[in-house]
Coordinates of C-alpha atoms and ligand atoms in Angstrom, one line a residue:
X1 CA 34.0 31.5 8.2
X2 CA 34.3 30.0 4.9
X3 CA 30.9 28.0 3.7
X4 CA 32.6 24.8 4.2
X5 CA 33.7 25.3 7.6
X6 CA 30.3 26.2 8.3
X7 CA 28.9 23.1 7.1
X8 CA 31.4 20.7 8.6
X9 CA 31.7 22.2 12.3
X10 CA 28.8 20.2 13.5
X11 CA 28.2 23.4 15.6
X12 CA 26.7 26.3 13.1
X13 CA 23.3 26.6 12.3
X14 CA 22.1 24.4 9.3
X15 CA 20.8 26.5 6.4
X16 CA 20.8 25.9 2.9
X17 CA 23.6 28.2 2.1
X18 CA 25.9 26.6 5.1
X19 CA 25.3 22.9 3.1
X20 CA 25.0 24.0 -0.7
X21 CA 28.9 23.5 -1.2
X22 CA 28.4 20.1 -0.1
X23 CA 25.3 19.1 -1.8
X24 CA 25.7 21.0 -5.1
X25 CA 29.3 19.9 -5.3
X26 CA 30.6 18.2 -8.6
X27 CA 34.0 17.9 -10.1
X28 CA 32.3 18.6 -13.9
X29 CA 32.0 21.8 -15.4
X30 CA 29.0 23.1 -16.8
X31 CA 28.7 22.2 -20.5
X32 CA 27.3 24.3 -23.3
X33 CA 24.3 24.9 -23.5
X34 CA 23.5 23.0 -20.4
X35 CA 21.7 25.4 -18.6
X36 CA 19.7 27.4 -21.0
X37 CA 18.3 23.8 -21.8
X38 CA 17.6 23.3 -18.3
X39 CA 16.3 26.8 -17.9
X40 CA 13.7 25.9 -20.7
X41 CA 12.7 22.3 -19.2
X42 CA 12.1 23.8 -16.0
X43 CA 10.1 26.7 -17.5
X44 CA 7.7 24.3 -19.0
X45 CA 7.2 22.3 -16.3
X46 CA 6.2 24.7 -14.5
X47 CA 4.5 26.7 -16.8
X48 CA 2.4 22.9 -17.1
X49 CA 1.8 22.9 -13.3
X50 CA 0.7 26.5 -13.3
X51 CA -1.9 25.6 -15.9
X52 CA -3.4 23.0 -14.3
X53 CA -3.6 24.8 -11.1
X54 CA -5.2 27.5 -12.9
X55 CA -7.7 25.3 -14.6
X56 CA -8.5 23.4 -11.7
X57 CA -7.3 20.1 -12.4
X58 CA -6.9 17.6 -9.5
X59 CA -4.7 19.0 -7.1
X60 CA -2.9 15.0 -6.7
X61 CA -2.5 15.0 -10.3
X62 CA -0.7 17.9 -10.7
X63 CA 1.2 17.2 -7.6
X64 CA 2.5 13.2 -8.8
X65 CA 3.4 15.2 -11.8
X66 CA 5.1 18.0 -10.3
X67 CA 7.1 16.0 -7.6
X68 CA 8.3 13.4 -10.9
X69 CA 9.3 16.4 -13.1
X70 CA 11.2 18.1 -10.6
X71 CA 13.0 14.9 -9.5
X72 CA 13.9 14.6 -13.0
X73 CA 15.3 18.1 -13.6
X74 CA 17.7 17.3 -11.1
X75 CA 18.7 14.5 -12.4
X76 CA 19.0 15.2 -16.0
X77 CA 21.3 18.1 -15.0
X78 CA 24.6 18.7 -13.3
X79 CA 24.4 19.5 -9.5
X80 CA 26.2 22.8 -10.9
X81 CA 23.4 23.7 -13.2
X82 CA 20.5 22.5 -10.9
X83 CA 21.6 24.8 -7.9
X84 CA 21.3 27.4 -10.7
X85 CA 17.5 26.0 -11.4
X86 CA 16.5 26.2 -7.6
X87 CA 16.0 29.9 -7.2
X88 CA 14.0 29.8 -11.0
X89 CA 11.4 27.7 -9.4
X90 CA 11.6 29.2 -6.2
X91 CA 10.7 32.7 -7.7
X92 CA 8.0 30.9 -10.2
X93 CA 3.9 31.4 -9.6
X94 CA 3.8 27.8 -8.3
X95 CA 5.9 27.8 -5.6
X96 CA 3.4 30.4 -3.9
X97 CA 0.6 28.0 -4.7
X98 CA 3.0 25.2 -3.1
X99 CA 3.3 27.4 0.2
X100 CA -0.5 27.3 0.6
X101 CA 0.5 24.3 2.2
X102 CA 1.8 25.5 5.4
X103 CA 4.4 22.2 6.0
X104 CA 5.8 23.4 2.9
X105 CA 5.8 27.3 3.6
X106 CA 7.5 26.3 7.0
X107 CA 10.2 24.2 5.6
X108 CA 10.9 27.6 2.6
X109 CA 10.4 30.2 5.7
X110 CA 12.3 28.2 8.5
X111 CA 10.9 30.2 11.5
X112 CA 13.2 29.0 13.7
X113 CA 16.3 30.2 11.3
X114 CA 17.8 26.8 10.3
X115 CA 16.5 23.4 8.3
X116 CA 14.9 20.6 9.8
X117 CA 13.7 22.1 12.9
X118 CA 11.3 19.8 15.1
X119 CA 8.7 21.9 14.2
X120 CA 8.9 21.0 10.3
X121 CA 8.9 17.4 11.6
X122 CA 5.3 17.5 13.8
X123 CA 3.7 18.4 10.5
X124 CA 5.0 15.1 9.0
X125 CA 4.2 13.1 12.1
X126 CA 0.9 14.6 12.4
X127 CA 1.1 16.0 16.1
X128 CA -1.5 18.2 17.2
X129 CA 0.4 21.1 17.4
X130 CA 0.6 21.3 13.6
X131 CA -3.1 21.5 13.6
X132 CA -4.0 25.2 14.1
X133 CA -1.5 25.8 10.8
X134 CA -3.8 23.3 8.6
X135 CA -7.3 24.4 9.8
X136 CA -6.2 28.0 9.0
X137 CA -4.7 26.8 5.2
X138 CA -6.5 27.4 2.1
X139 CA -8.3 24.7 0.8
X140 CA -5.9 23.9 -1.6
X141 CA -2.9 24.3 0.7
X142 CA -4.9 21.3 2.4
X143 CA -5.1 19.3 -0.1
X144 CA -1.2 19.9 -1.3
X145 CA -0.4 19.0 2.2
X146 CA -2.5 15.8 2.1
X147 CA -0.5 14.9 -1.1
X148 CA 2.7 16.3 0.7
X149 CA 2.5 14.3 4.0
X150 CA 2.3 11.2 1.6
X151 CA 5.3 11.7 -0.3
X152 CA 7.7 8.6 0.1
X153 CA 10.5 10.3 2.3
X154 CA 7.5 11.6 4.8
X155 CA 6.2 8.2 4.9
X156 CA 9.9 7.1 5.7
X157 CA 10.2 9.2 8.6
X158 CA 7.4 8.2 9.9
X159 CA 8.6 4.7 10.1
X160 CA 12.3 5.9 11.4
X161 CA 10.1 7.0 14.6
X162 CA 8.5 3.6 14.8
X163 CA 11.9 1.9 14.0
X164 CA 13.4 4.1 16.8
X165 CA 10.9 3.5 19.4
X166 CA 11.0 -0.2 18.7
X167 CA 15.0 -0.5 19.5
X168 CA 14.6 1.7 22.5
X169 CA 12.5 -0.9 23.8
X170 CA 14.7 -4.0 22.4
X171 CA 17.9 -2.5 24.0
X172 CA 15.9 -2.2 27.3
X173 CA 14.2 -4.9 27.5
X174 CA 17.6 -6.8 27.1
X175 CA 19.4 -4.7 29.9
X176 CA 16.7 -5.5 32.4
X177 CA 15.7 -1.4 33.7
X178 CA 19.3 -0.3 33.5
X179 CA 19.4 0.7 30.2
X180 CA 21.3 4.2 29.3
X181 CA 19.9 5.9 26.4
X182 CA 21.6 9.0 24.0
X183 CA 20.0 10.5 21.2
X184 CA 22.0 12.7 19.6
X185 CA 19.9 15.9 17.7
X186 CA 16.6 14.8 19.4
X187 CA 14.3 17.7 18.4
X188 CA 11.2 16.9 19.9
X189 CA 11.7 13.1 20.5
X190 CA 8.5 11.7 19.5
X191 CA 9.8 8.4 19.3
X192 CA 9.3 8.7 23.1
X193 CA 6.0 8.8 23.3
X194 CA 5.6 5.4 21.5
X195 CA 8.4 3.9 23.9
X196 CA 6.6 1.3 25.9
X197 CA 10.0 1.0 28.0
X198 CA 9.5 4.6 28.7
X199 CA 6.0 3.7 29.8
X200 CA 6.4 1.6 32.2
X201 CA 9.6 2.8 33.5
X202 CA 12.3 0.4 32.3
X203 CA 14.8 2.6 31.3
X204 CA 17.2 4.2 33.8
X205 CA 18.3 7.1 31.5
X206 CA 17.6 8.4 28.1
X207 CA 19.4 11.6 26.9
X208 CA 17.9 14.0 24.7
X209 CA 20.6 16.6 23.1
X210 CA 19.4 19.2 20.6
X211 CA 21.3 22.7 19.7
X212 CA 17.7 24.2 19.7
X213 CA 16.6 25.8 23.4
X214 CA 12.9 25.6 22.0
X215 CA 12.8 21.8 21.3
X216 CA 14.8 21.4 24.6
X217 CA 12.1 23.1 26.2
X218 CA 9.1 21.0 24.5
X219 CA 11.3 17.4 25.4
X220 CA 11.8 19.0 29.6
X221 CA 7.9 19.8 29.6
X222 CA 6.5 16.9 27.5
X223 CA 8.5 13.9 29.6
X224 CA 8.6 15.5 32.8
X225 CA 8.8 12.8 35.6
X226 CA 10.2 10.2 33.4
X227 CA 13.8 9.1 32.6
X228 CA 13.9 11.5 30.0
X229 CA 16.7 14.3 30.4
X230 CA 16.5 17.1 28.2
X231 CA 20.0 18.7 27.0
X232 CA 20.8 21.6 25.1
X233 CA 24.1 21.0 23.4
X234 CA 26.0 20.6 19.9
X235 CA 27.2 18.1 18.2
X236 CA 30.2 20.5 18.6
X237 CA 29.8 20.0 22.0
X238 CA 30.1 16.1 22.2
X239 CA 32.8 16.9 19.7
X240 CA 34.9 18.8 22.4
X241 CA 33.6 17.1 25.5
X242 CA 32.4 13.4 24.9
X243 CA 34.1 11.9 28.0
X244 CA 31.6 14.4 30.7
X245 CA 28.4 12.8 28.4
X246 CA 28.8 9.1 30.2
X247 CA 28.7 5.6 28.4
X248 CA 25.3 3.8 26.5
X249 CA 23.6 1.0 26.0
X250 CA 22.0 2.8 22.7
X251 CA 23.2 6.2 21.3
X252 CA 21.2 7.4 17.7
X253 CA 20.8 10.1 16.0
X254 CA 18.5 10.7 12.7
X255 CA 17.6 13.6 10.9
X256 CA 21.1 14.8 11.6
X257 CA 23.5 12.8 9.4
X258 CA 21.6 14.4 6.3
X259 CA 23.4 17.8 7.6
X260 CA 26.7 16.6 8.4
X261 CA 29.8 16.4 5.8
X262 CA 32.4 13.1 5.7
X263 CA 34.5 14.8 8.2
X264 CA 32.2 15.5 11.0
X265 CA 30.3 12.4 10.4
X266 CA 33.3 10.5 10.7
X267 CA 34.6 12.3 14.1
X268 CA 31.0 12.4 15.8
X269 CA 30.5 8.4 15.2
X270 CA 34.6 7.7 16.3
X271 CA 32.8 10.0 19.5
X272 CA 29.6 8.1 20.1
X273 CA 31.3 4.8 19.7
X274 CA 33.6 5.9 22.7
X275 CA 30.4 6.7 24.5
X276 CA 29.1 3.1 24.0
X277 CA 29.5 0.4 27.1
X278 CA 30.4 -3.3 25.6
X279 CA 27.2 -4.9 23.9
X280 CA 26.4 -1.2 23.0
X281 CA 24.9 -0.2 19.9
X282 CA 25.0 2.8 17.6
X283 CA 23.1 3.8 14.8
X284 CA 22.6 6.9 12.9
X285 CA 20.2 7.5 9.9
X286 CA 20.4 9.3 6.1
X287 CA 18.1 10.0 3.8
X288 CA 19.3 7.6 0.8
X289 CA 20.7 9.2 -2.2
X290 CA 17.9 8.3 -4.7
X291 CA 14.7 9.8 -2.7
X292 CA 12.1 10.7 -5.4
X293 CA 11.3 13.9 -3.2
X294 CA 14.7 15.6 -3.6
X295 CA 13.6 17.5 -6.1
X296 CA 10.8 19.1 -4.8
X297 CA 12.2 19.6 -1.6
X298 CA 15.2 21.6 -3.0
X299 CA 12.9 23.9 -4.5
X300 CA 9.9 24.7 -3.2
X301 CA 10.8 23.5 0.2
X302 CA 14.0 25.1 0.3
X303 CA 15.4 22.2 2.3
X304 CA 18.4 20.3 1.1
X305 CA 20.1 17.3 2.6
X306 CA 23.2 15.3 1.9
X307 CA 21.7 12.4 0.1
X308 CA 23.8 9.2 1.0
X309 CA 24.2 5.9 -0.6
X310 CA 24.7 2.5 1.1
X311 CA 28.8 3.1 -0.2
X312 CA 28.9 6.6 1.8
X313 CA 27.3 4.8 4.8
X314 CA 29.6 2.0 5.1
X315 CA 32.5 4.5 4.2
X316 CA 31.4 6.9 7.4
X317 CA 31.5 3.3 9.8
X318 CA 34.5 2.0 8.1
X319 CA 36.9 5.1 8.8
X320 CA 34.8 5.9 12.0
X321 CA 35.2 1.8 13.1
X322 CA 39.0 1.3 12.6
X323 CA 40.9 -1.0 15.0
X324 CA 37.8 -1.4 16.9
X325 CA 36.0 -4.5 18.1
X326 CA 32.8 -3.8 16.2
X327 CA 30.3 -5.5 14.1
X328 CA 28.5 -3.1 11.1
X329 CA 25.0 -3.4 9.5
X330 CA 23.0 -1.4 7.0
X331 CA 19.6 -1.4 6.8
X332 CA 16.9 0.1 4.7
X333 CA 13.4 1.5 5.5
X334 CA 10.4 0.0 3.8
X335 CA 10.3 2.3 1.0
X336 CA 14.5 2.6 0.9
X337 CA 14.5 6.7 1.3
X338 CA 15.9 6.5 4.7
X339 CA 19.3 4.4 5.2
X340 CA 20.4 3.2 8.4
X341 CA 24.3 2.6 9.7
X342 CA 24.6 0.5 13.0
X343 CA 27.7 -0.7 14.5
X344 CA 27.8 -2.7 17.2
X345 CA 30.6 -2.5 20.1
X346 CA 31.6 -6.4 20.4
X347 CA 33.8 -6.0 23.6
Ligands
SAM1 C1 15.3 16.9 11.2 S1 15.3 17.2 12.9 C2 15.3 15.6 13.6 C3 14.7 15.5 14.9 C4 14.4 14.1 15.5 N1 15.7 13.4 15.6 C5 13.5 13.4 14.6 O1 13.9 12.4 14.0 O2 12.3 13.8 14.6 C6 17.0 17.7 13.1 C7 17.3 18.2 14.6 O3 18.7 18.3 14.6 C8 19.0 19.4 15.5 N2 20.4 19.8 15.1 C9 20.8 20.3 14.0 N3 22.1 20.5 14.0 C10 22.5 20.1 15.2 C11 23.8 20.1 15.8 N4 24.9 20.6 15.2 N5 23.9 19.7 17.1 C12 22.8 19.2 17.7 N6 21.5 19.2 17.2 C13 21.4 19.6 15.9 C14 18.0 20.4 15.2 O4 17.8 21.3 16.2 C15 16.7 19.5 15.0 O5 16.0 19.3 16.2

């Protein structure tokens, strides 16, 4: 299977190889020169960082600086020549020190084999189960994760659960205990446990799909006894077999998008908007394309996403909304690094 299939099956696990044709595409070639000069920024940047590490400067210092210079490697650069700069900084002394931080070290190891597990996502939201990992860091791999678990697209996901939780409880509170819940890539779901409609048992059903047995596991145990159902399953699965998945009041999926190429994205939202019941809503969420974290994340974090702008967003819901009866809306996070598509189904 060819890279690209790989990335665009919706079914394949999601590793930075599987996605790098995607990400790192560009019709320009490489001009001269362009990477030895990159080469050489990078080199002092990091040879900069090392320095102050080594010196004992203060570890937020040399992080702000490190997390702006990296960003602006990748900029400065062609996607071509930065994918060549990843493994550079990857193999530099500072990426160890940056794994001292064991958010970071999880995210470049991926235990579970792929990007974006659920367990890289408790460390941003805090949950307890991430603690053992932070008691046993180094002192400094605490205090890079306190600057870490700050950084603008960890503060956006934080509010994506919150947003989540809050239209969970919007969409049942207007469908009087009836309503039918789908999240699509759930992980561990902890928008659930800040539900109050889950709480107090207003929703009738809210399915949880992931591809990962573990995180399906975690969701069956955690929400045991509520309307939670916990499903292992693809987006290759609702790909092949939407019509056995039932109609929604809400379907949503985030942290997911930011995997997916135009093509899948376009076929999964023509199949959750088949899924919705009149009144329905979907909505699915991006990282937006000018996140100052990208570059740090690339490297040291080994953990790239496809970056999308308000145009790609509306282009996903145009194609994927065609001759329907729907109403579309983008919204942004507070801080604008997490985009959000919704389309409403009018009739
Ligand atoms: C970044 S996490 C997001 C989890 C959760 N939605 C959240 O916001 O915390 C991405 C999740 O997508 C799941 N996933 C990745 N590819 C998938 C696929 N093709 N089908 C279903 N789930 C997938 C992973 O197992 C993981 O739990």
């Amino acid at each position: 299977m060819s890279e690209m299939n790989i990335a665009i099956d919706g079914e394949s696990l999601i590793t930075p190889a599987s996605i790098a044709s995607k990400v790192f595409s560009s019709p320009d070639p490489i001009r001269d020169g362009e990477l030895d000069a990159g080469r050489t920024e990078l080199a002092l940047h990091l040879r900069v960082a090392e320095q102050q590490f080594q010196q004992g400067a203060p570890v937020g210092q040399i992080m702000v600086r490190l997390f702006t210079a990296m960003n602006a490697v990748r900029n400065r650069y062609s996607p071509k020549v930065w994918e060549q700069l990843i493994p550079v900084a990857q193999n530099h002394a500072v990426a160890r020190l940056c794994h001292e931080d064991p958010f970071t070290r999880w995210s470049f190891e991926k235990p579970r084999g792929y990007s974006g597990d659920a367990g890289l996502l408790d460390f941003i939201y805090g949950h307890a189960s991430t603690q053992r990992y932070l008691d046993a860091a180094s002192p400094l791999g605490k205090e890079i994760h306190s600057f870490v678990s700050q950084a603008p697209a960890c503060v956006a996901v934080r509010e994506r659960r919150d947003i989540l939780a809050q239209m969970v409880d919007d969409v049942a509170s207007s469908r009087g205990g009836e309503a039918e819940i789908l999240t699509i890539a759930s992980g561990h779901l902890r928008e659930g446990a800040m539900s109050d409609a889950l709480k107090n048992k207003t929703i009738k059903r809210w399915v949880a799909l992931d591809q990962d047995p573990l995180s399906v596991g975690a969701v069956a145990s955690e929400f045991v006894g509520t309307a939670v159902e916990a499903v292992n399953g693809s987006v290759g699965t609702i790909l092949k077999r939407a019509q056995t998945f039932g109609t929604y009041d809400f379907v949503y999926a985030a942290g997911l998008y930011d995997y997916l190429a135009d093509e899948v994205a376009i076929k999964l939202t023509q199949r959750c908007l088949q899924m919705l019941k009149p009144n329905g809503t979907f909505l699915f969420a991006n990282f937006a394309d000018e996140i100052p974290d990208d570059g740090y994340m690339e490297t040291f974090m080994n953990w790239a996403l496809l970056l999308r702008s308000e145009e790609d967003m509306w282009r996903i819901m145009r194609a994927a909304s065609e001759g329907l009866d729907v109403e579309c809306t983008i919204r942004f996070g507070q801080n604008k690094n997490i985009v959000y598509g919704i389309i409403r189904k009018l009739s």
